[in-house]
CSV table of C-alpha atoms and ligand atoms in Angstrom, one decimal:
chain,number,residue,atom,x,y,z
A,45,MET,CA,0.0,0.0,0.0
A,46,ALA,CA,1.6,3.2,-1.1
A,47,CYS,CA,0.1,5.2,1.7
A,48,ASP,CA,0.6,5.3,5.4
A,49,VAL,CA,-3.0,5.5,6.5
A,50,GLY,CA,-3.6,2.5,8.7
A,51,ARG,CA,-6.2,0.0,7.5
A,52,GLU,CA,-7.5,-0.2,11.0
A,53,LYS,CA,-8.2,3.5,10.9
A,54,LEU,CA,-9.9,3.1,7.5
A,55,ASP,CA,-12.1,0.5,9.0
A,56,ALA,CA,-13.0,2.8,11.9
A,57,TYR,CA,-13.8,5.5,9.4
A,58,LEU,CA,-16.1,3.2,7.4
A,59,ASP,CA,-17.7,2.1,10.6
A,60,GLY,CA,-18.5,5.7,11.3
A,61,GLU,CA,-16.3,5.7,14.4
A,62,LEU,CA,-13.9,8.5,13.7
A,63,ALA,CA,-14.4,11.9,15.4
A,64,PRO,CA,-15.8,14.4,12.9
A,65,ALA,CA,-12.6,16.3,12.3
A,66,GLU,CA,-10.6,13.1,11.8
A,67,ALA,CA,-13.3,11.7,9.5
A,68,ALA,CA,-13.3,14.8,7.4
A,69,ALA,CA,-9.5,14.7,7.1
A,70,LEU,CA,-9.6,11.0,6.1
A,71,SER,CA,-12.5,11.6,3.7
A,72,ALA,CA,-10.5,14.2,1.9
A,73,HIS,CA,-7.5,11.8,1.8
A,74,VAL,CA,-9.6,8.9,0.5
A,75,ARG,CA,-10.8,11.1,-2.4
A,76,ALA,CA,-7.3,11.9,-3.4
A,77,CYS,CA,-5.6,8.5,-2.7
A,78,ASN,CA,-6.2,5.7,-5.1
A,79,ALA,CA,-5.0,3.0,-2.7
A,80,CYS,CA,-7.3,4.1,0.0
A,81,ALA,CA,-10.2,4.7,-2.4
A,82,SER,CA,-10.1,1.2,-3.8
A,83,ASP,CA,-9.6,-0.3,-0.4
A,84,ALA,CA,-12.5,1.7,1.0
A,85,LEU,CA,-14.7,0.4,-1.8
A,86,GLU,CA,-13.7,-3.2,-1.1
A,87,ARG,CA,-14.2,-2.8,2.6
A,88,VAL,CA,-17.7,-1.4,2.1
A,89,ARG,CA,-18.6,-4.2,-0.2
A,90,MET,CA,-17.4,-6.7,2.3
A,91,LYS,CA,-19.3,-5.0,5.1
A,92,ARG,CA,-22.4,-5.1,3.0
A,93,ALA,CA,-21.9,-8.7,2.0
A,94,VAL,CA,-21.4,-9.8,5.6
A,95,SER,CA,-24.4,-7.9,6.7
A,96,ALA,CA,-26.6,-9.5,4.1
A,97,ALA,CA,-25.2,-13.0,4.5
A,98,ALA,CA,-25.5,-12.9,8.3
A,99,ARG,CA,-29.2,-12.1,8.3
A,100,ARG,CA,-30.0,-15.7,8.0
A,101,HIS,CA,-31.9,-17.3,10.8
A,102,GLU,CA,-35.6,-16.8,11.4
A,103,PRO,CA,-37.4,-18.0,14.5
A,104,SER,CA,-40.4,-20.2,14.1
A,105,PRO,CA,-43.8,-18.7,14.9
A,106,GLN,CA,-44.2,-21.2,17.8
A,107,PHE,CA,-40.9,-20.0,19.4
A,108,ARG,CA,-41.9,-16.4,18.9
A,109,GLN,CA,-45.1,-17.1,20.7
A,110,LYS,CA,-43.2,-18.8,23.5
A,111,ILE,CA,-40.9,-15.9,24.1
A,112,ALA,CA,-43.7,-13.4,23.9
A,113,ASN,CA,-45.4,-15.3,26.6
A,114,ILE,CA,-42.3,-15.2,28.7
A,115,ALA,CA,-41.9,-11.5,28.1
A,116,GLY,CA,-45.5,-11.0,29.1
A,117,SER,CA,-47.0,-9.7,26.0
A,118,LYS,CA,-49.0,-10.6,23.0
A,119,PRO,CA,-46.7,-11.2,20.1
A,120,GLY,CA,-46.3,-8.3,17.8
A,121,PRO,CA,-45.4,-8.5,14.2
A,122,ALA,CA,-42.0,-9.7,13.4
A,123,SER,CA,-39.6,-7.0,14.0
A,124,SER,CA,-38.2,-7.0,10.5
A,125,SER,CA,-37.3,-3.3,10.4
A,126,ARG,CA,-33.7,-4.1,10.0
A,127,LYS,CA,-33.9,-7.4,8.1
A,128,TRP,CA,-35.7,-6.2,5.1
A,129,PHE,CA,-34.1,-4.3,2.3
A,130,TRP,CA,-30.7,-5.7,2.4
A,131,MET,CA,-29.3,-7.2,-0.7
A,132,LEU,CA,-26.6,-9.4,-2.0
A,133,ALA,CA,-23.3,-7.8,-2.4
A,134,THR,CA,-23.2,-6.1,-5.6
A,135,PRO,CA,-20.2,-4.7,-7.4
A,136,ALA,CA,-20.4,-0.9,-7.4
A,137,LEU,CA,-18.4,1.5,-9.4
A,138,LEU,CA,-15.6,3.2,-7.5
A,139,VAL,CA,-16.9,6.6,-8.6
A,140,VAL,CA,-20.2,5.8,-7.1
A,141,ILE,CA,-18.8,4.6,-3.8
A,142,LEU,CA,-16.6,7.6,-3.6
A,143,SER,CA,-19.4,10.1,-4.3
A,144,LEU,CA,-22.0,8.5,-2.2
A,145,GLY,CA,-21.3,5.0,-0.8
A,146,VAL,CA,-18.6,5.9,1.6
A,147,ASN,CA,-20.2,9.0,3.1
A,148,PHE,CA,-23.3,7.1,3.2
A,149,TYR,CA,-21.9,4.4,5.3
A,150,VAL,CA,-19.9,6.7,7.4
A,151,ASN,CA,-23.0,8.4,8.8
A,152,ARG,CA,-24.8,5.9,11.0
A,153,GLU,CA,-27.6,8.3,11.5
A,154,THR,CA,-28.5,8.2,7.9
A,155,GLY,CA,-32.1,7.1,7.6
A,156,ARG,CA,-32.9,3.6,6.5
A,157,ARG,CA,-34.8,5.0,3.6
A,158,GLN,CA,-31.8,6.9,2.4
A,159,ARG,CA,-29.8,3.7,2.7
A,160,ILE,CA,-32.3,1.8,0.6
A,161,TYR,CA,-32.1,4.4,-2.1
A,162,GLY,CA,-28.4,4.2,-1.8
A,163,GLU,CA,-28.5,0.4,-2.3
A,164,LEU,CA,-30.8,0.8,-5.2
A,165,ALA,CA,-28.6,3.4,-6.8
A,166,ASP,CA,-25.6,1.1,-6.3
A,167,LEU,CA,-27.6,-1.7,-7.8
A,168,HIS,CA,-28.6,0.4,-10.7
A,169,VAL,CA,-25.1,1.5,-11.5
A,170,ALA,CA,-23.6,-2.0,-10.9
A,171,THR,CA,-26.1,-3.5,-13.3
A,172,LEU,CA,-25.2,-1.0,-16.0
A,173,ALA,CA,-21.5,-1.6,-15.4
A,174,SER,CA,-21.9,-5.3,-15.7
A,175,ALA,CA,-21.0,-7.1,-18.8
A,176,THR,CA,-24.4,-8.7,-18.9
A,177,PRO,CA,-26.8,-6.1,-17.5
A,178,VAL,CA,-29.9,-8.1,-18.3
A,179,ASP,CA,-30.6,-11.8,-18.3
A,180,VAL,CA,-33.5,-11.6,-20.6
A,181,VAL,CA,-32.9,-9.3,-23.5
A,182,SER,CA,-36.1,-8.2,-25.1
A,183,THR,CA,-38.0,-5.1,-26.0
A,184,ASP,CA,-41.2,-7.1,-25.8
A,185,ARG,CA,-43.0,-7.0,-22.5
A,186,HIS,CA,-44.8,-10.2,-23.5
A,187,THR,CA,-41.4,-11.9,-23.5
A,188,VAL,CA,-40.0,-10.3,-20.5
A,189,LYS,CA,-42.9,-10.7,-18.2
A,190,PRO,CA,-43.2,-14.5,-18.5
A,191,TRP,CA,-39.5,-14.9,-18.2
A,192,PHE,CA,-39.8,-14.0,-14.6
A,193,GLN,CA,-42.4,-16.7,-13.9
A,194,GLY,CA,-41.0,-19.3,-11.5
A,195,LYS,CA,-38.0,-17.1,-10.8
A,196,ILE,CA,-39.7,-14.7,-8.4
A,197,PRO,CA,-42.6,-15.3,-6.1
A,198,PHE,CA,-45.0,-12.8,-7.7
A,199,ALA,CA,-46.3,-11.5,-11.0
A,200,PHE,CA,-46.5,-8.0,-12.3
A,201,ASN,CA,-47.8,-6.1,-15.3
A,202,LEU,CA,-45.6,-4.1,-17.7
A,203,PRO,CA,-46.9,-1.1,-19.7
A,204,GLU,CA,-47.3,-0.8,-23.4
A,205,LEU,CA,-44.7,1.6,-24.6
A,206,GLN,CA,-45.9,2.4,-28.1
A,207,GLY,CA,-46.2,6.2,-28.5
A,208,THR,CA,-43.7,6.9,-25.8
A,209,ASP,CA,-40.0,7.6,-25.9
A,210,PHE,CA,-39.3,4.7,-23.6
A,211,THR,CA,-37.9,1.3,-24.7
A,212,LEU,CA,-37.6,-1.8,-22.7
A,213,VAL,CA,-34.1,-3.3,-22.7
A,214,GLY,CA,-34.7,-6.4,-20.7
A,215,GLY,CA,-34.8,-7.7,-17.1
A,216,ARG,CA,-33.0,-9.7,-14.5
A,217,VAL,CA,-33.7,-11.2,-11.1
A,218,THR,CA,-32.3,-9.1,-8.3
A,219,TYR,CA,-32.2,-9.3,-4.5
A,220,LEU,CA,-32.9,-6.9,-1.7
A,221,ALA,CA,-32.9,-8.1,1.9
A,222,GLN,CA,-32.6,-11.6,0.6
A,223,SER,CA,-35.9,-11.2,-1.1
A,224,PRO,CA,-36.0,-11.9,-4.8
A,225,GLY,CA,-37.4,-9.2,-7.1
A,226,ALA,CA,-37.5,-8.1,-10.7
A,227,GLN,CA,-35.2,-5.4,-12.2
A,228,LEU,CA,-36.2,-4.0,-15.5
A,229,ILE,CA,-34.1,-1.8,-17.6
A,230,TYR,CA,-35.7,0.9,-19.7
A,231,GLN,CA,-34.0,3.3,-22.0
A,232,LEU,CA,-34.9,6.9,-22.7
A,233,ARG,CA,-32.7,9.0,-25.1
A,234,LYS,CA,-29.6,6.9,-24.3
A,235,HIS,CA,-30.2,7.0,-20.6
A,236,GLU,CA,-31.0,3.8,-18.7
A,237,ILE,CA,-33.6,3.6,-16.0
A,238,SER,CA,-34.0,0.7,-13.6
A,239,VAL,CA,-37.4,-0.4,-12.3
A,240,PHE,CA,-37.2,-2.5,-9.2
A,241,ILE,CA,-40.2,-4.5,-8.1
A,242,PHE,CA,-40.4,-6.4,-4.8
A,243,GLN,CA,-43.1,-7.8,-2.6
A,244,ASP,CA,-44.1,-5.1,-0.2
A,245,ARG,CA,-43.6,-5.8,3.5
A,246,SER,CA,-46.3,-4.3,5.6
A,247,THR,CA,-43.9,-3.4,8.4
A,248,ASP,CA,-42.0,-1.3,6.0
A,249,ALA,CA,-44.8,0.5,4.3
A,250,ALA,CA,-45.2,2.9,7.2
A,251,SER,CA,-41.5,3.8,7.4
A,252,PHE,CA,-41.2,4.0,3.7
A,253,ALA,CA,-43.2,6.9,2.3
A,254,SER,CA,-44.0,6.8,-1.3
A,255,GLY,CA,-43.0,9.7,-3.4
A,256,SER,CA,-40.1,10.9,-5.4
A,257,MET,CA,-36.8,12.3,-4.5
A,258,ASN,CA,-33.5,13.2,-5.8
A,259,ALA,CA,-30.7,11.2,-4.3
A,260,PHE,CA,-27.1,10.5,-5.2
A,261,SER,CA,-27.4,12.2,-8.5
A,262,PHE,CA,-30.3,10.0,-9.5
A,263,ASN,CA,-34.0,10.8,-9.6
A,264,MET,CA,-36.1,8.2,-8.0
A,265,SER,CA,-39.7,7.4,-7.3
A,266,SER,CA,-41.4,4.7,-5.2
A,267,TRP,CA,-44.9,3.5,-4.6
A,268,THR,CA,-46.8,0.4,-3.6
A,269,GLN,CA,-49.5,-1.2,-5.6
A,270,ASP,CA,-51.3,-4.5,-5.3
A,271,GLY,CA,-48.9,-5.7,-2.6
A,272,LEU,CA,-45.8,-4.8,-4.6
A,273,ARG,CA,-43.2,-2.1,-4.0
A,274,TYR,CA,-41.9,-0.3,-7.0
A,275,PHE,CA,-38.8,1.8,-7.3
A,276,VAL,CA,-37.8,3.7,-10.4
A,277,VAL,CA,-34.2,4.9,-10.5
A,278,GLY,CA,-32.3,6.8,-13.2
A,279,ASP,CA,-30.2,9.7,-14.2
A,280,VAL,CA,-33.0,11.3,-16.2
A,281,ASN,CA,-35.0,14.2,-15.0
A,282,ARG,CA,-37.9,14.0,-12.6
A,283,THR,CA,-40.5,14.4,-15.2
A,284,ASP,CA,-39.3,11.4,-17.1
A,285,ILE,CA,-39.1,9.3,-14.0
A,286,GLU,CA,-42.7,10.3,-13.2
A,287,ALA,CA,-43.8,9.6,-16.8
A,288,LEU,CA,-42.4,6.0,-16.6
A,289,SER,CA,-43.8,5.6,-13.1
A,290,LYS,CA,-47.3,6.5,-14.4
A,291,LEU,CA,-47.0,4.1,-17.3
A,292,LEU,CA,-46.1,1.4,-14.8
A,293,ARG,CA,-48.9,2.3,-12.4
A,294,ASP,CA,-51.4,2.2,-15.2
A,295,ALA,CA,-50.1,-1.1,-16.7
A,296,ARG,CA,-52.8,-3.7,-17.2
B,1474,MET,CA,-33.7,11.1,33.7
B,1475,PRO,CA,-35.5,9.8,36.7
B,1476,GLU,CA,-34.0,6.7,38.3
B,1477,HIS,CA,-37.1,4.9,39.3
B,1478,PRO,CA,-37.5,1.4,37.9
B,1479,LEU,CA,-39.4,1.2,34.7
B,1480,PRO,CA,-42.9,-0.2,34.9
B,1481,ALA,CA,-43.0,-4.0,34.4
B,1482,ALA,CA,-45.1,-3.8,31.3
B,1483,THR,CA,-42.3,-2.2,29.4
B,1484,PHE,CA,-40.0,-5.3,29.5
B,1485,ALA,CA,-42.0,-6.8,26.6
B,1486,GLU,CA,-42.0,-3.4,24.8
B,1487,LEU,CA,-38.3,-3.1,25.1
B,1488,SER,CA,-37.2,-6.7,24.6
B,1489,LEU,CA,-39.5,-8.2,22.0
B,1490,PRO,CA,-38.4,-5.9,19.2
B,1491,LEU,CA,-34.9,-7.4,19.7
B,1492,PHE,CA,-36.2,-11.0,19.4
B,1493,ASP,CA,-35.5,-11.6,15.8
B,1494,GLN,CA,-32.0,-10.3,16.0
B,1495,LEU,CA,-31.2,-12.1,19.2
B,1496,TYR,CA,-32.4,-15.3,17.7
B,1497,ASN,CA,-30.2,-14.8,14.6
B,1498,PHE,CA,-27.3,-14.0,16.8
B,1499,ALA,CA,-27.9,-17.0,19.0
B,1500,CYS,CA,-28.0,-19.3,15.9
B,1501,TRP,CA,-24.7,-17.9,14.8
B,1502,LEU,CA,-23.2,-18.5,18.2
B,1503,THR,CA,-24.5,-22.0,18.8
B,1504,GLN,CA,-24.8,-23.2,15.2
B,1505,ASP,CA,-27.7,-25.3,16.3
B,1506,GLN,CA,-31.4,-24.4,16.2
B,1507,THR,CA,-32.4,-26.2,19.5
B,1508,GLU,CA,-29.5,-24.7,21.4
B,1509,ALA,CA,-30.3,-21.3,20.0
B,1510,GLU,CA,-33.8,-21.5,21.1
B,1511,ASP,CA,-32.7,-22.6,24.6
B,1512,LEU,CA,-30.3,-19.8,24.7
B,1513,VAL,CA,-32.8,-17.1,23.7
B,1514,GLN,CA,-35.3,-18.5,26.2
B,1515,GLU,CA,-32.7,-18.4,28.9
B,1516,THR,CA,-31.8,-14.9,28.0
B,1517,TYR,CA,-35.4,-13.7,28.3
B,1518,VAL,CA,-36.0,-15.5,31.5
B,1519,LYS,CA,-32.8,-14.0,33.0
B,1520,ALA,CA,-33.5,-10.6,31.7
B,1521,LEU,CA,-37.0,-10.5,33.0
B,1522,ARG,CA,-35.8,-11.6,36.4
B,1523,GLY,CA,-33.0,-8.9,36.4
B,1524,PHE,CA,-35.1,-6.2,34.8
B,1525,SER,CA,-35.9,-4.5,38.1
B,1526,SER,CA,-32.2,-4.0,38.6
B,1527,PHE,CA,-31.8,-2.7,35.0
B,1528,GLN,CA,-30.8,1.0,35.2
B,1529,ALA,CA,-32.8,3.3,33.2
B,1530,GLY,CA,-30.6,5.2,30.9
B,1531,THR,CA,-28.2,2.4,30.2
B,1532,ASN,CA,-28.2,0.6,27.0
B,1533,PHE,CA,-30.9,-2.0,27.0
B,1534,ARG,CA,-29.9,-3.7,23.8
B,1535,ALA,CA,-26.3,-4.1,24.9
B,1536,TRP,CA,-27.6,-5.5,28.2
B,1537,MET,CA,-29.7,-8.1,26.5
B,1538,TYR,CA,-26.9,-9.2,24.2
B,1539,ARG,CA,-24.6,-9.4,27.1
B,1540,ILE,CA,-26.9,-11.7,29.0
B,1541,LEU,CA,-27.3,-13.9,25.9
B,1542,ARG,CA,-23.6,-14.0,25.3
B,1543,ASN,CA,-22.6,-14.7,28.9
B,1544,SER,CA,-25.2,-17.5,28.9
B,1545,PHE,CA,-23.6,-18.9,25.8
B,1546,LEU,CA,-20.1,-18.7,27.1
B,1547,SER,CA,-21.0,-20.6,30.2
B,1548,SER,CA,-22.8,-23.3,28.2
B,1549,ARG,CA,-21.1,-26.5,27.1
B,1550,THR,CA,-20.9,-25.4,23.5
B,1551,GLY,CA,-19.7,-22.0,24.5
B,1552,LEU,CA,-17.0,-23.3,26.6
B,1553,LYS,CA,-15.8,-25.6,23.9
B,1554,ALA,CA,-16.0,-22.9,21.3
B,1555,THR,CA,-13.9,-20.4,23.2
B,1556,VAL,CA,-11.3,-22.7,24.9
B,1557,ALA,CA,-7.8,-21.4,24.5
B,1558,PHE,CA,-8.6,-18.8,22.0
B,1559,ASP,CA,-5.7,-16.4,21.5
B,1560,GLU,CA,-6.5,-13.5,19.3
B,1561,GLU,CA,-3.0,-12.7,18.5
B,1562,ASP,CA,-2.0,-16.2,17.8
B,1563,HIS,CA,-4.9,-16.7,15.5
B,1564,GLU,CA,-3.9,-13.7,13.5
B,1565,LEU,CA,-0.4,-15.0,13.0
B,1566,ALA,CA,-1.5,-18.4,11.8
B,1567,GLY,CA,-1.6,-18.9,8.1
B,1568,PRO,CA,-0.5,-16.6,5.3
B,1569,PRO,CA,-2.1,-13.2,5.1
B,1570,ALA,CA,-4.9,-12.7,2.6
B,1571,SER,CA,-3.4,-11.5,-0.6
B,1572,SER,CA,-6.3,-11.2,-3.0
B,1573,PRO,CA,-8.0,-7.9,-3.1
B,1574,GLU,CA,-11.4,-8.1,-1.6
B,1575,ASN,CA,-13.0,-7.2,-4.9
B,1576,VAL,CA,-11.7,-10.4,-6.3
B,1577,LEU,CA,-12.8,-12.3,-3.3
B,1578,LEU,CA,-16.3,-10.9,-3.4
B,1579,ASP,CA,-16.6,-11.4,-7.1
B,1580,ARG,CA,-15.9,-15.0,-6.8
B,1581,ALA,CA,-17.4,-15.9,-3.4
B,1582,ASP,CA,-21.2,-16.3,-3.2
B,1583,ARG,CA,-23.4,-15.8,-0.2
B,1584,GLU,CA,-23.2,-19.4,0.8
B,1585,MET,CA,-19.5,-19.4,0.9
B,1586,LEU,CA,-19.4,-16.3,2.9
B,1587,GLN,CA,-21.8,-17.9,5.4
B,1588,GLN,CA,-19.6,-20.9,5.6
B,1589,ALA,CA,-16.6,-18.7,6.2
B,1590,LEU,CA,-18.4,-16.9,9.0
B,1591,GLU,CA,-19.3,-20.2,10.6
B,1592,GLU,CA,-15.7,-21.3,10.5
B,1593,LEU,CA,-14.4,-18.2,12.2
B,1594,PRO,CA,-13.5,-18.4,15.9
B,1595,VAL,CA,-16.5,-17.3,17.9
B,1596,HIS,CA,-14.9,-14.2,19.2
B,1597,PHE,CA,-14.4,-13.0,15.6
B,1598,ARG,CA,-17.8,-14.1,14.4
B,1599,GLU,CA,-19.7,-12.4,17.2
B,1600,ILE,CA,-18.0,-9.0,16.8
B,1601,LEU,CA,-18.6,-9.0,13.1
B,1602,LEU,CA,-22.2,-9.7,13.6
B,1603,LEU,CA,-22.6,-7.0,16.2
B,1604,CYS,CA,-20.9,-4.5,14.0
B,1605,GLU,CA,-22.3,-5.4,10.5
B,1606,VAL,CA,-25.7,-6.8,11.3
B,1607,GLU,CA,-26.6,-5.0,14.5
B,1608,GLU,CA,-24.7,-1.9,13.5
B,1609,MET,CA,-23.7,-1.3,17.0
B,1610,SER,CA,-21.3,1.5,17.8
B,1611,TYR,CA,-17.9,0.5,19.1
B,1612,GLN,CA,-19.0,1.7,22.5
B,1613,GLU,CA,-22.1,-0.5,22.4
B,1614,ILE,CA,-20.0,-3.5,21.3
B,1615,ALA,CA,-17.6,-2.8,24.1
B,1616,GLU,CA,-20.5,-2.9,26.6
B,1617,THR,CA,-21.9,-6.1,25.1
B,1618,LEU,CA,-18.6,-7.9,25.1
B,1619,SER,CA,-17.3,-6.4,28.3
B,1620,ILE,CA,-14.1,-5.3,26.7
B,1621,PRO,CA,-12.4,-1.9,26.5
B,1622,PRO,CA,-13.5,0.2,23.5
B,1623,GLY,CA,-10.0,0.3,22.2
B,1624,THR,CA,-10.0,-3.5,21.9
B,1625,VAL,CA,-13.1,-3.4,19.8
B,1626,MET,CA,-11.2,-1.7,17.0
B,1627,SER,CA,-8.3,-4.1,16.9
B,1628,ARG,CA,-10.4,-7.2,17.3
B,1629,LEU,CA,-12.7,-6.1,14.5
B,1630,PHE,CA,-9.7,-5.5,12.3
B,1631,ARG,CA,-8.4,-9.0,13.1
B,1632,ALA,CA,-11.8,-10.5,12.6
B,1633,ARG,CA,-12.1,-9.0,9.1
B,1634,LYS,CA,-8.7,-10.1,8.2
B,1635,ALA,CA,-9.5,-13.6,9.3
B,1636,LEU,CA,-12.7,-13.6,7.3
B,1637,ARG,CA,-10.9,-12.5,4.2
B,1638,ARG,CA,-8.3,-15.2,4.7
B,1639,THR,CA,-10.9,-17.9,5.3
B,1640,LEU,CA,-12.7,-16.8,2.1
B,1641,GLU,CA,-9.5,-17.0,0.2
B,1642,GLU,CA,-8.8,-20.5,1.4
B,1643,LYS,CA,-12.2,-21.6,0.4
B,1644,LEU,CA,-11.8,-20.2,-3.0
B,1645,GLN,CA,-8.5,-21.9,-3.4
B,1646,GLY,CA,-9.9,-25.2,-2.2
B,1647,LYS,CA,-12.7,-24.8,-4.7
B,1648,ASN,CA,-10.3,-24.4,-7.5
B,1649,HIS,CA,-8.3,-27.4,-6.6
B,1650,GLY,CA,-11.4,-29.5,-6.3
B,1651,VAL,CA,-12.3,-28.7,-9.9
C,1863,LIG,ZN1,-4.3,6.6,1.2
């Protein structure tokens, strides 16, 4: 390593454990130092991978009831607030990690919602950077939709795009919080837009307001519909994101 | 903050939201479903009993994890898992990981990562779980594990290094097997 910043310190930085002044100094260094930058990216990926892989064991309903009885209460819903919305480790572009991933991780106070958007932004970028961004390549929704059958535990409708500027590129199975979902890639004037569809978890609905936002240089929107949670992510303007969202909402 | 004991009803309110995570943690410690259930149950029984002495204002989550972990360490499995563990020795054993993590992560899948975590010494496994899954602060981890905060940083560093090395060994083994 051509740099004398200790890796232990880098870990502490990524864990959000450095004092603000120290963190700011290291942050500036990481932006300027290639060795630290790539190391930081790798370490963030490993953190994320461990986090996802280690959320693994779920108690049985019987056992949950038993403990609820001991604790002296009726059982509530599974406390899945932190289990859901984690995904498999995905490769992320260095530039993305540098501009958002690292700072994102460094701030433990960052809301979960923001983190989810960050994960989705990473996933979007990673997909586009991948040699094979989609597993089913087709502009025909009647080909793409059935391709997902049996691969994910739900079905969804895709819109007719005739008369719009959007084209469907294809789709792939993706994961968030170990839950499989669909990722569809659309194109608009050479810009790619990802549409993510997952089963909606009731416990998250409350904490995850629908709406649109600008995050991490992407525009995004999200809503739930028929038990599914949709996310639209892309580097096009908000109007375009909204236009595609509306097409999806109206799809029959 | 007033120092009077919390009303009894709030034990459930405080402790049940931790149930899923405690169970997951117990499974990773014991590597056995029945033992994990016993451990979680023991934790809740002990915590309920000790709740009146629980100081309002101290960290409830760390307190619950500490009870669970101490129960584990004094169990037969726990004693076996932690016998003669020397952190520094462990670090020296074996060659250092040489592959960049990017390469490791591109080639290792989730299952392999889970196996690698299972194979880690329990002291490394638990601290990684507390940090990455529970997202505890170093201070909270220190309280949970009853170690000085400074030790948290160095142990985490060693744990991560050990994980990378274990992954690397697994990947090498896989290649030789083919
Ligand atoms: Zn550096």
